[in-house]
Coordinates of N, CA and C in Angstrom, one line a residue:
X86 N 33.0 49.4 106.8 CA 31.7 50.0 106.7 C 31.9 51.5 106.2
X87 N 32.8 52.1 106.9 CA 33.0 53.6 106.6 C 33.6 53.7 105.2
X88 N 34.5 52.7 104.8 CA 35.2 52.8 103.4 C 34.0 52.6 102.4
X89 N 33.1 51.7 102.6 CA 32.1 51.4 101.6 C 31.1 52.6 101.5
X90 N 30.8 53.2 102.7 CA 30.0 54.4 102.6 C 30.7 55.6 101.9
X91 N 32.0 55.7 102.1 CA 32.8 56.8 101.5 C 32.7 56.6 99.9
X92 N 33.0 55.4 99.5 CA 33.1 55.1 98.1 C 31.6 55.3 97.5
X93 N 30.6 54.9 98.1 CA 29.3 55.2 97.7 C 28.9 56.7 97.5
X94 N 29.5 57.5 98.5 CA 29.2 59.0 98.4 C 30.0 59.5 97.3
X95 N 31.2 59.1 97.0 CA 32.1 59.7 96.0 C 31.3 59.3 94.5
X96 N 30.9 58.0 94.5 CA 30.2 57.6 93.3 C 29.0 58.5 93.0
X97 N 28.2 58.8 93.9 CA 27.0 59.6 93.9 C 27.4 61.0 93.4
X98 N 28.4 61.6 94.1 CA 28.8 63.0 93.7 C 29.3 63.0 92.3
X99 N 30.1 62.0 91.9 CA 30.6 62.1 90.5 C 29.5 61.7 89.4
X100 N 28.5 61.1 89.8 CA 27.4 60.7 88.7 C 26.7 61.9 88.2
X101 N 26.4 62.9 89.0 CA 25.7 64.1 88.5 C 26.3 64.8 87.5
X102 N 27.6 65.3 87.7 CA 28.3 66.1 86.6 C 28.6 65.2 85.3
X103 N 28.9 63.9 85.5 CA 29.2 63.1 84.3 C 27.9 62.9 83.6
X104 N 26.7 62.7 84.2 CA 25.5 62.5 83.5 C 25.2 63.7 82.7
X105 N 25.4 64.9 83.3 CA 25.1 66.2 82.7 C 26.0 66.4 81.4
X106 N 27.3 65.9 81.6 CA 28.2 66.2 80.5 C 27.8 65.1 79.3
X107 N 27.4 64.0 79.7 CA 27.0 63.1 78.7 C 25.8 63.5 77.9
X108 N 24.8 64.0 78.6 CA 23.6 64.5 78.0 C 23.9 65.7 77.0
X109 N 24.7 66.6 77.5 CA 24.9 67.7 76.6 C 25.6 67.3 75.3
X110 N 26.7 66.4 75.6 CA 27.4 65.8 74.5 C 26.5 65.1 73.3
X111 N 25.6 64.3 73.9 CA 24.8 63.4 73.0 C 23.7 64.3 72.3
X112 N 23.2 65.4 73.0 CA 22.2 66.2 72.3 C 22.9 67.0 71.1
X113 N 24.1 67.4 71.3 CA 24.8 68.1 70.2 C 25.1 67.1 69.2
X114 N 25.5 65.9 69.5 CA 25.9 65.0 68.4 C 24.7 64.4 67.6
X115 N 23.6 64.2 68.2 CA 22.5 63.6 67.6 C 21.5 64.6 67.1
X116 N 21.3 65.7 67.7 CA 20.2 66.6 67.3 C 20.8 67.9 66.5
X117 N 19.7 68.5 66.0 CA 20.0 69.8 65.4 C 20.0 71.0 66.4
X118 N 21.2 71.4 66.8 CA 21.3 72.5 67.8 C 21.6 73.7 67.3
X119 N 21.0 74.7 67.6 CA 21.3 76.1 67.0 C 22.5 76.6 67.8
X120 N 23.1 77.7 67.3 CA 24.3 78.4 67.9 C 24.0 78.8 69.3
X121 N 22.8 79.3 69.6 CA 22.4 79.8 71.0 C 22.4 78.6 71.9
X122 N 21.8 77.6 71.6 CA 21.7 76.4 72.4 C 23.0 75.8 72.6
X123 N 23.8 75.7 71.6 CA 25.1 75.1 71.6 C 26.1 75.9 72.7
X124 N 25.9 77.3 72.6 CA 26.6 78.0 73.6 C 26.2 77.9 75.0
X125 N 24.9 77.7 75.2 CA 24.3 77.3 76.5 C 24.8 76.0 77.0
X126 N 24.8 75.0 76.1 CA 25.5 73.7 76.5 C 26.9 73.8 76.9
X127 N 27.7 74.5 76.2 CA 29.1 74.7 76.4 C 29.3 75.4 77.8
X128 N 28.5 76.4 78.2 CA 28.6 77.1 79.4 C 28.3 76.1 80.5
X129 N 27.1 75.3 80.3 CA 26.8 74.3 81.4 C 27.8 73.3 81.5
X130 N 28.4 72.8 80.4 CA 29.5 71.9 80.5 C 30.7 72.4 81.1
X131 N 31.1 73.7 81.0 CA 32.2 74.3 81.6 C 31.9 74.3 83.2
X132 N 30.7 74.5 83.6 CA 30.4 74.4 85.0 C 30.5 73.1 85.6
X133 N 30.1 72.1 84.9 CA 30.1 70.7 85.3 C 31.7 70.3 85.4
X134 N 32.4 70.7 84.4 CA 33.9 70.3 84.5 C 34.6 71.0 85.7
X135 N 34.2 72.3 85.9 CA 34.7 72.8 87.1 C 34.4 72.1 88.5
X136 N 33.2 71.6 88.4 CA 32.6 70.9 89.6 C 33.5 69.5 89.7
X137 N 33.6 68.8 88.6 CA 34.5 67.6 88.6 C 36.0 67.9 89.1
X138 N 36.5 69.1 88.7 CA 37.9 69.5 89.0 C 37.9 69.8 90.6
X139 N 36.9 70.5 91.1 CA 36.9 70.8 92.6 C 36.7 69.5 93.3
X140 N 35.9 68.5 92.9 CA 35.7 67.4 93.6 C 37.0 66.5 93.7
X141 N 37.6 66.4 92.5 CA 38.9 65.6 92.4 C 39.9 66.2 93.4
X142 N 40.0 67.5 93.3 CA 41.0 68.1 94.1 C 40.9 67.9 95.6
X143 N 39.6 68.1 96.0 CA 39.2 67.9 97.5 C 39.4 66.4 97.8
X144 N 38.9 65.5 97.0 CA 39.0 64.1 97.3 C 40.5 63.7 97.3
X145 N 41.4 64.2 96.7 CA 42.8 64.0 96.7 C 43.2 64.4 98.0
X146 N 43.0 65.7 98.3 CA 43.4 66.2 99.6 C 42.9 65.4 100.9
X147 N 41.7 65.0 100.7 CA 41.2 64.1 101.9 C 41.9 62.8 102.0
X148 N 42.4 62.2 100.8 CA 43.1 61.0 100.8 C 44.5 61.1 101.4
X149 N 45.1 62.3 101.0 CA 46.3 62.6 101.6 C 46.3 62.9 103.1
X150 N 45.2 63.6 103.6 CA 45.0 63.7 105.0 C 44.9 62.4 105.7
X151 N 44.1 61.4 105.1 CA 44.0 60.1 105.7 C 45.4 59.4 105.8
X152 N 46.2 59.6 104.7 CA 47.5 58.9 104.6 C 48.5 59.5 105.4
X153 N 48.3 60.7 106.1 CA 49.4 61.5 106.7 C 50.3 62.1 105.9
X154 N 50.0 62.3 104.6 CA 51.1 62.9 103.7 C 50.6 64.2 103.1
X155 N 49.8 64.9 103.9 CA 49.2 66.2 103.4 C 50.4 67.1 103.3
X156 N 50.7 67.8 102.0 CA 51.9 68.6 101.9 C 51.6 69.9 102.6
X157 N 52.6 70.4 103.2 CA 52.6 71.7 103.9 C 53.9 72.5 103.7
X158 N 53.7 73.9 103.6 CA 54.7 74.7 103.4 C 54.5 75.9 104.3
X159 N 54.9 75.7 105.6 CA 54.5 76.7 106.5 C 55.7 77.6 106.8
X160 N 55.5 78.9 106.7 CA 56.5 79.8 106.7 C 56.0 81.2 107.2
X161 N 56.8 82.1 107.6 CA 56.4 83.4 108.2 C 55.8 84.2 107.1
X162 N 54.7 84.9 107.4 CA 54.0 85.8 106.4 C 53.0 86.6 107.0
X163 N 52.3 87.5 106.2 CA 51.2 88.4 106.6 C 50.0 87.7 106.4
X164 N 49.1 87.4 107.4 CA 47.9 86.8 107.2 C 47.0 87.6 106.4
X165 N 47.1 88.9 106.2 CA 46.2 89.7 105.5 C 46.1 89.3 104.0
X166 N 47.3 88.8 103.6 CA 47.5 88.4 102.2 C 46.6 87.5 101.7
X167 N 46.5 86.3 102.3 CA 45.6 85.2 101.8 C 44.1 85.6 101.9
X168 N 43.9 86.2 103.1 CA 42.5 86.6 103.3 C 41.9 87.7 102.3
X169 N 42.8 88.7 101.9 CA 42.4 89.6 101.0 C 42.4 89.0 99.6
X170 N 43.2 88.1 99.3 CA 43.3 87.5 98.0 C 42.0 86.9 97.6
X171 N 41.5 86.1 98.7 CA 40.2 85.3 98.4 C 39.1 86.4 98.3
X172 N 39.0 87.3 99.2 CA 38.0 88.3 99.1 C 38.0 89.0 97.8
X173 N 39.1 89.4 97.3 CA 39.2 90.1 96.0 C 38.9 89.2 94.8
X174 N 38.9 87.8 95.0 CA 38.8 87.0 93.9 C 37.3 86.6 93.7
X175 N 36.4 87.0 94.6 CA 35.0 86.6 94.7 C 34.0 87.6 94.5
X176 N 34.4 88.9 94.1 CA 33.4 89.9 93.9 C 32.3 89.5 92.9
X177 N 32.7 88.8 91.7 CA 31.7 88.5 90.7 C 30.6 87.5 91.2
X178 N 31.1 86.6 92.0 CA 30.2 85.6 92.5 C 29.2 86.3 93.4
X179 N 29.7 87.2 94.3 CA 28.9 88.0 95.2 C 27.8 88.9 94.5
X180 N 28.3 89.5 93.4 CA 27.3 90.3 92.7 C 26.3 89.4 92.0
X181 N 26.7 88.2 91.5 CA 25.8 87.3 90.8 C 24.8 86.9 91.8
X182 N 25.1 86.5 93.1 CA 24.3 86.1 94.0 C 23.4 87.2 94.8
X183 N 23.8 88.5 94.5 CA 23.1 89.6 95.1 C 23.3 89.7 96.6
X184 N 24.6 89.2 97.0 CA 25.0 89.2 98.4 C 26.3 90.0 98.6
X185 N 26.3 91.1 99.2 CA 27.5 91.9 99.5 C 28.5 91.1 100.2
X186 N 29.8 91.3 99.9 CA 31.0 90.7 100.6 C 32.0 91.8 101.0
X187 N 31.9 91.8 102.4 CA 32.8 92.9 103.0 C 34.0 92.2 103.8
X188 N 35.0 92.9 104.0 CA 36.1 92.5 104.7 C 36.7 93.5 105.6
X189 N 37.3 93.2 106.7 CA 37.9 94.2 107.7 C 39.3 93.5 108.1
X190 N 40.4 94.1 107.9 CA 41.7 93.6 108.2 C 42.4 94.8 109.0
X191 N 43.4 94.5 109.9 CA 44.2 95.5 110.5 C 45.0 96.2 109.5
X192 N 45.3 97.6 109.9 CA 46.2 98.4 109.1 C 47.6 98.0 109.1
X193 N 48.0 97.3 110.1 CA 49.4 96.8 110.2 C 49.5 95.3 110.0
X194 N 50.7 94.8 109.6 CA 50.8 93.4 109.2 C 50.4 92.4 110.3
X195 N 49.8 91.3 109.9 CA 49.4 90.3 110.8 C 50.3 89.2 110.7
X196 N 51.5 89.2 111.3 CA 52.6 88.2 111.2 C 52.2 86.9 111.9
X197 N 52.5 85.8 111.2 CA 52.2 84.5 111.6 C 52.8 83.4 110.7
X198 N 53.2 82.2 111.3 CA 53.6 81.2 110.5 C 52.4 80.4 110.1
X199 N 52.3 80.3 108.7 CA 51.2 79.5 108.1 C 51.5 79.1 106.7
X200 N 50.6 78.1 106.2 CA 50.7 77.7 104.7 C 49.8 78.5 103.9
X201 N 50.3 79.4 103.1 CA 49.5 80.4 102.4 C 48.4 79.6 101.5
X202 N 48.9 78.6 100.8 CA 48.1 77.8 99.9 C 46.8 77.3 100.6
X203 N 47.1 76.7 101.8 CA 46.1 76.0 102.5 C 45.2 77.1 103.2
X204 N 45.7 78.2 103.6 CA 44.9 79.3 104.1 C 43.9 79.9 103.0
X205 N 44.5 79.9 101.8 CA 43.5 80.3 100.7 C 42.4 79.4 100.5
X206 N 42.9 78.1 100.5 CA 41.8 77.0 100.3 C 40.8 77.2 101.5
X207 N 41.2 77.2 102.7 CA 40.2 77.5 103.8 C 39.3 78.5 103.6
X208 N 39.9 79.7 103.3 CA 39.1 81.0 103.2 C 38.0 80.8 102.0
X209 N 38.5 80.3 101.0 CA 37.7 80.1 99.7 C 36.5 79.2 100.1
X210 N 36.7 78.1 100.7 CA 35.7 77.2 101.1 C 34.6 77.9 102.0
X211 N 35.0 78.6 103.1 CA 34.2 79.2 103.9 C 33.3 80.2 103.3
X212 N 34.1 81.3 102.6 CA 33.4 82.4 101.9 C 32.4 81.9 100.9
X213 N 32.8 80.9 100.1 CA 32.1 80.4 99.0 C 30.8 79.7 99.6
X214 N 30.9 79.1 100.7 CA 29.8 78.4 101.4 C 28.8 79.7 101.8
X215 N 29.4 80.6 102.4 CA 28.5 81.8 102.9 C 27.7 82.4 101.7
X216 N 28.4 82.7 100.7 CA 27.8 83.2 99.4 C 26.7 82.3 98.9
X217 N 27.0 81.0 98.9 CA 26.1 80.0 98.3 C 24.7 80.0 99.0
X218 N 24.9 79.9 100.4 CA 23.7 79.7 101.1 C 23.0 81.0 101.7
X219 N 23.6 82.0 101.5 CA 22.9 83.3 101.9 C 22.0 83.8 100.8
X220 N 20.7 84.0 101.1 CA 19.8 84.4 100.1 C 20.1 85.9 99.6
X221 N 19.6 86.2 98.5 CA 19.8 87.5 97.9 C 19.3 88.6 98.9
X222 N 20.2 89.6 98.9 CA 19.9 90.7 99.9 C 20.5 90.5 101.3
X223 N 21.1 89.3 101.5 CA 21.8 89.1 102.8 C 23.2 89.6 102.6
X224 N 24.1 89.1 103.5 CA 25.5 89.6 103.5 C 26.5 88.7 104.0
X225 N 27.7 88.7 103.6 CA 28.8 87.8 104.1 C 29.9 88.8 104.4
X226 N 30.5 88.6 105.5 CA 31.6 89.5 105.9 C 32.8 88.7 106.6
X227 N 34.0 89.2 106.3 CA 35.1 88.5 106.9 C 35.9 89.5 107.8
X228 N 36.3 89.0 108.9 CA 37.1 89.9 109.8 C 38.3 89.3 110.3
X229 N 39.5 89.9 110.3 CA 40.7 89.4 110.8 C 41.2 90.3 111.8
X230 N 41.5 89.7 113.0 CA 42.0 90.4 114.2 C 43.2 89.7 114.8
X231 N 44.0 90.4 115.6 CA 45.0 89.8 116.3 C 45.3 90.3 117.7
X232 N 45.9 89.4 118.4 CA 46.4 89.7 119.9 C 47.8 89.1 119.8
X233 N 48.5 89.4 121.0 CA 49.9 88.8 121.2 C 49.9 87.4 121.0
X234 N 48.7 86.7 121.5 CA 48.7 85.2 121.5 C 48.2 84.6 120.3
X235 N 47.3 85.2 119.5 CA 46.7 84.4 118.4 C 46.2 85.5 117.3
X236 N 45.9 84.8 116.3 CA 45.2 85.5 115.1 C 43.9 84.8 115.0
X237 N 42.8 85.8 114.8 CA 41.3 85.2 114.7 C 40.8 85.6 113.4
X238 N 40.2 84.6 112.7 CA 39.5 85.0 111.4 C 37.9 84.6 111.7
X239 N 37.1 85.6 111.3 CA 35.7 85.3 111.4 C 35.1 85.5 110.0
X240 N 34.3 84.4 109.7 CA 33.5 84.5 108.5 C 32.0 84.5 108.9
X241 N 31.3 85.5 108.6 CA 30.0 85.7 109.1 C 28.9 85.8 107.9
X242 N 27.8 85.1 108.0 CA 26.8 85.3 106.9 C 25.4 85.5 107.6
X243 N 24.5 86.0 106.8 CA 23.2 86.2 107.3 C 22.2 85.1 106.5
X244 N 22.6 83.9 106.5 CA 21.9 82.9 105.8 C 20.8 82.3 106.6
X245 N 20.4 81.1 106.2 CA 19.3 80.3 107.0 C 19.7 79.9 108.4
X246 N 21.0 79.8 108.6 CA 21.4 79.3 109.7 C 21.4 77.7 109.9
X247 N 21.9 77.2 110.9 CA 22.2 75.7 111.0 C 21.5 75.2 112.3
X248 N 20.5 74.3 112.2 CA 19.9 73.8 113.4 C 20.9 73.3 114.4
X249 N 20.6 73.4 115.6 CA 21.5 72.9 116.7 C 21.8 71.6 116.7
X250 N 20.9 70.7 116.3 CA 21.2 69.2 116.3 C 22.1 68.8 115.1
X251 N 22.3 69.8 114.1 CA 23.1 69.4 112.9 C 24.6 70.0 113.1
X252 N 24.8 70.9 114.0 CA 26.1 71.5 114.2 C 27.2 70.5 114.4
X253 N 27.0 69.4 115.3 CA 28.1 68.5 115.5 C 28.5 67.8 114.2
X254 N 27.7 67.8 113.2 CA 28.0 67.0 112.0 C 28.6 67.8 110.7
X255 N 28.6 69.1 110.8 CA 28.9 69.8 109.6 C 30.3 69.7 109.1
X256 N 31.3 69.1 109.9 CA 32.6 68.9 109.4 C 32.8 67.5 109.0
X257 N 31.8 66.7 108.9 CA 31.7 65.3 108.4 C 31.7 65.2 106.9
X258 N 32.4 64.4 106.3 CA 32.5 64.3 104.8 C 31.2 64.1 104.2
X259 N 30.8 64.7 103.2 CA 29.5 64.6 102.3 C 28.2 64.9 103.1
X260 N 28.5 65.4 104.4 CA 27.4 65.8 105.2 C 26.7 67.0 104.7
X261 N 25.4 67.1 104.4 CA 24.6 68.2 104.0 C 23.6 68.5 105.0
X262 N 23.4 69.8 105.3 CA 22.4 70.2 106.3 C 21.0 70.2 105.6
X263 N 19.9 70.3 106.4 CA 18.7 70.4 105.8 C 18.1 71.8 105.7
X264 N 18.7 72.8 106.4 CA 18.3 74.1 106.3 C 19.2 74.9 105.3
X265 N 19.2 74.6 104.0 CA 20.0 75.1 103.1 C 19.6 76.3 102.2
X266 N 18.3 76.8 102.5 CA 17.8 77.9 101.8 C 17.7 77.8 100.3
X267 N 18.0 78.9 99.6 CA 17.9 78.8 98.2 C 18.8 77.9 97.4
X268 N 20.0 77.4 98.1 CA 20.9 76.6 97.5 C 20.4 75.2 97.5
X269 N 19.3 74.9 98.1 CA 18.8 73.5 98.1 C 19.8 72.5 98.4
X270 N 19.9 71.3 97.6 CA 20.9 70.3 97.9 C 22.2 70.4 97.2
X271 N 22.5 71.7 96.8 CA 23.8 71.9 96.0 C 25.0 71.6 96.9
X272 N 26.1 71.4 96.3 CA 27.2 71.4 97.0 C 27.6 69.8 97.3
X273 N 28.9 69.6 97.6 CA 29.3 68.1 97.9 C 29.5 67.8 99.3
X274 N 29.5 68.7 100.2 CA 29.7 68.4 101.6 C 31.1 68.1 101.9
X275 N 32.1 68.5 101.0 CA 33.4 68.3 101.2 C 34.1 69.6 101.8
X276 N 33.6 70.8 101.5 CA 34.3 72.0 101.8 C 34.7 72.2 103.4
X277 N 33.7 71.9 104.2 CA 34.0 72.1 105.7 C 34.9 70.8 106.1
X278 N 34.7 69.7 105.4 CA 35.6 68.6 105.8 C 37.0 68.9 105.6
X279 N 37.4 69.7 104.6 CA 38.8 70.1 104.3 C 39.2 71.2 105.3
X280 N 38.2 72.1 105.6 CA 38.6 73.2 106.5 C 39.2 72.8 107.8
X281 N 38.4 71.8 108.5 CA 38.9 71.5 109.8 C 40.4 70.9 109.8
X282 N 40.8 70.0 109.0 CA 42.2 69.6 109.1 C 43.2 70.6 108.8
X283 N 42.9 71.7 107.9 CA 43.8 72.8 107.6 C 43.9 73.6 108.9
X284 N 42.8 73.9 109.6 CA 43.0 74.5 111.0 C 43.9 73.8 111.9
X285 N 43.6 72.4 112.0 CA 44.4 71.6 112.9 C 45.9 71.6 112.5
X286 N 46.1 71.7 111.2 CA 47.5 71.7 110.7 C 48.2 72.9 111.3
X287 N 47.6 74.0 111.6 CA 48.2 75.3 112.1 C 48.0 75.2 113.6
X288 N 47.7 74.0 114.3 CA 47.5 73.9 115.8 C 46.4 74.8 116.2
X289 N 45.4 75.2 115.3 CA 44.3 76.1 115.7 C 43.1 75.4 116.0
X290 N 42.0 76.3 116.3 CA 40.7 75.8 116.6 C 39.7 76.5 115.8
X291 N 38.6 75.9 115.6 CA 37.5 76.4 114.8 C 36.2 76.2 115.5
X292 N 35.4 77.2 115.7 CA 34.0 77.2 116.4 C 33.0 77.7 115.3
X293 N 31.9 77.2 115.6 CA 30.8 77.6 114.8 C 29.6 78.0 115.7
X294 N 29.0 79.2 115.5 CA 27.9 79.7 116.1 C 26.8 80.0 115.1
X295 N 25.6 79.5 115.3 CA 24.5 79.7 114.3 C 23.1 79.8 114.9
X296 N 22.4 80.6 114.3 CA 21.0 80.8 114.8 C 20.1 80.7 113.6
X297 N 19.2 79.8 113.6 CA 18.2 79.5 112.5 C 17.6 80.8 112.1
X298 N 17.5 81.2 110.8 CA 16.9 82.4 110.2 C 17.6 83.6 110.5
X299 N 18.8 83.5 111.3 CA 19.6 84.8 111.4 C 20.9 84.7 110.8
X300 N 21.6 83.5 110.8 CA 22.9 83.4 110.1 C 23.9 82.6 110.9
X301 N 25.2 82.5 110.4 CA 26.2 81.6 110.9 C 27.5 82.3 111.1
X302 N 28.3 82.1 111.9 CA 29.6 82.7 112.1 C 30.7 81.5 112.4
X303 N 31.7 81.4 111.5 CA 32.8 80.5 111.7 C 33.9 81.3 112.3
X304 N 34.5 80.9 113.4 CA 35.6 81.6 114.1 C 36.7 80.8 114.2
X305 N 37.9 81.1 113.7 CA 39.0 80.3 113.6 C 40.1 81.0 114.4
X306 N 40.8 80.4 115.3 CA 41.8 80.9 116.2 C 43.1 80.1 115.9
X307 N 44.1 81.0 115.4 CA 45.4 80.4 115.1 C 46.4 80.9 116.1
X308 N 47.0 80.1 116.9 CA 47.9 80.5 118.0 C 49.3 81.0 117.3
X309 N 49.9 81.9 118.1 CA 51.2 82.3 117.6 C 52.3 81.4 118.2

């Protein structure tokens, strides 16, 4: 039953971008389309291709997790590096959304054994979620702290918040909450499903605290 449900959800997620690409292609092939409209179609097609790429990558990762063959490259490093790399890669998205993105990291290195690629993936999913669901004029912030025992990452937003009865389900595949603000029904429901196994890969813990109409904070603790 879970497999059938999973396949149905995947099919539903793939149908939307494929239908959009088909429509844009047919309109250009069959109709008289001016240069302005053609450019608009190309931009929208590019967005849908990016969505398909994101979906395929995350679905592949989930299948590897299920099979127990999720690739890992854990080595000593400075945790500030992947955190700051993601924050510095998203300023255009933040400006477009009208949501300031701030970060705070220690002045000294934050040494830890971790998989850099997976931490980048984790941070990108969390921060992108915050930017997507936080309304214009709100804010998203990232804070990295450390103690002798652990490293903690917090991603905080001032979005619509998550109702208490939905919190236990947010890490389930394809789950979408009802209180999504301006973002509506966008998103695949895969971002957080990938985040949790990445945290577990590092023997860490992830907690979520949220208040409706005030915002949400994801707190990740990675032991040394």
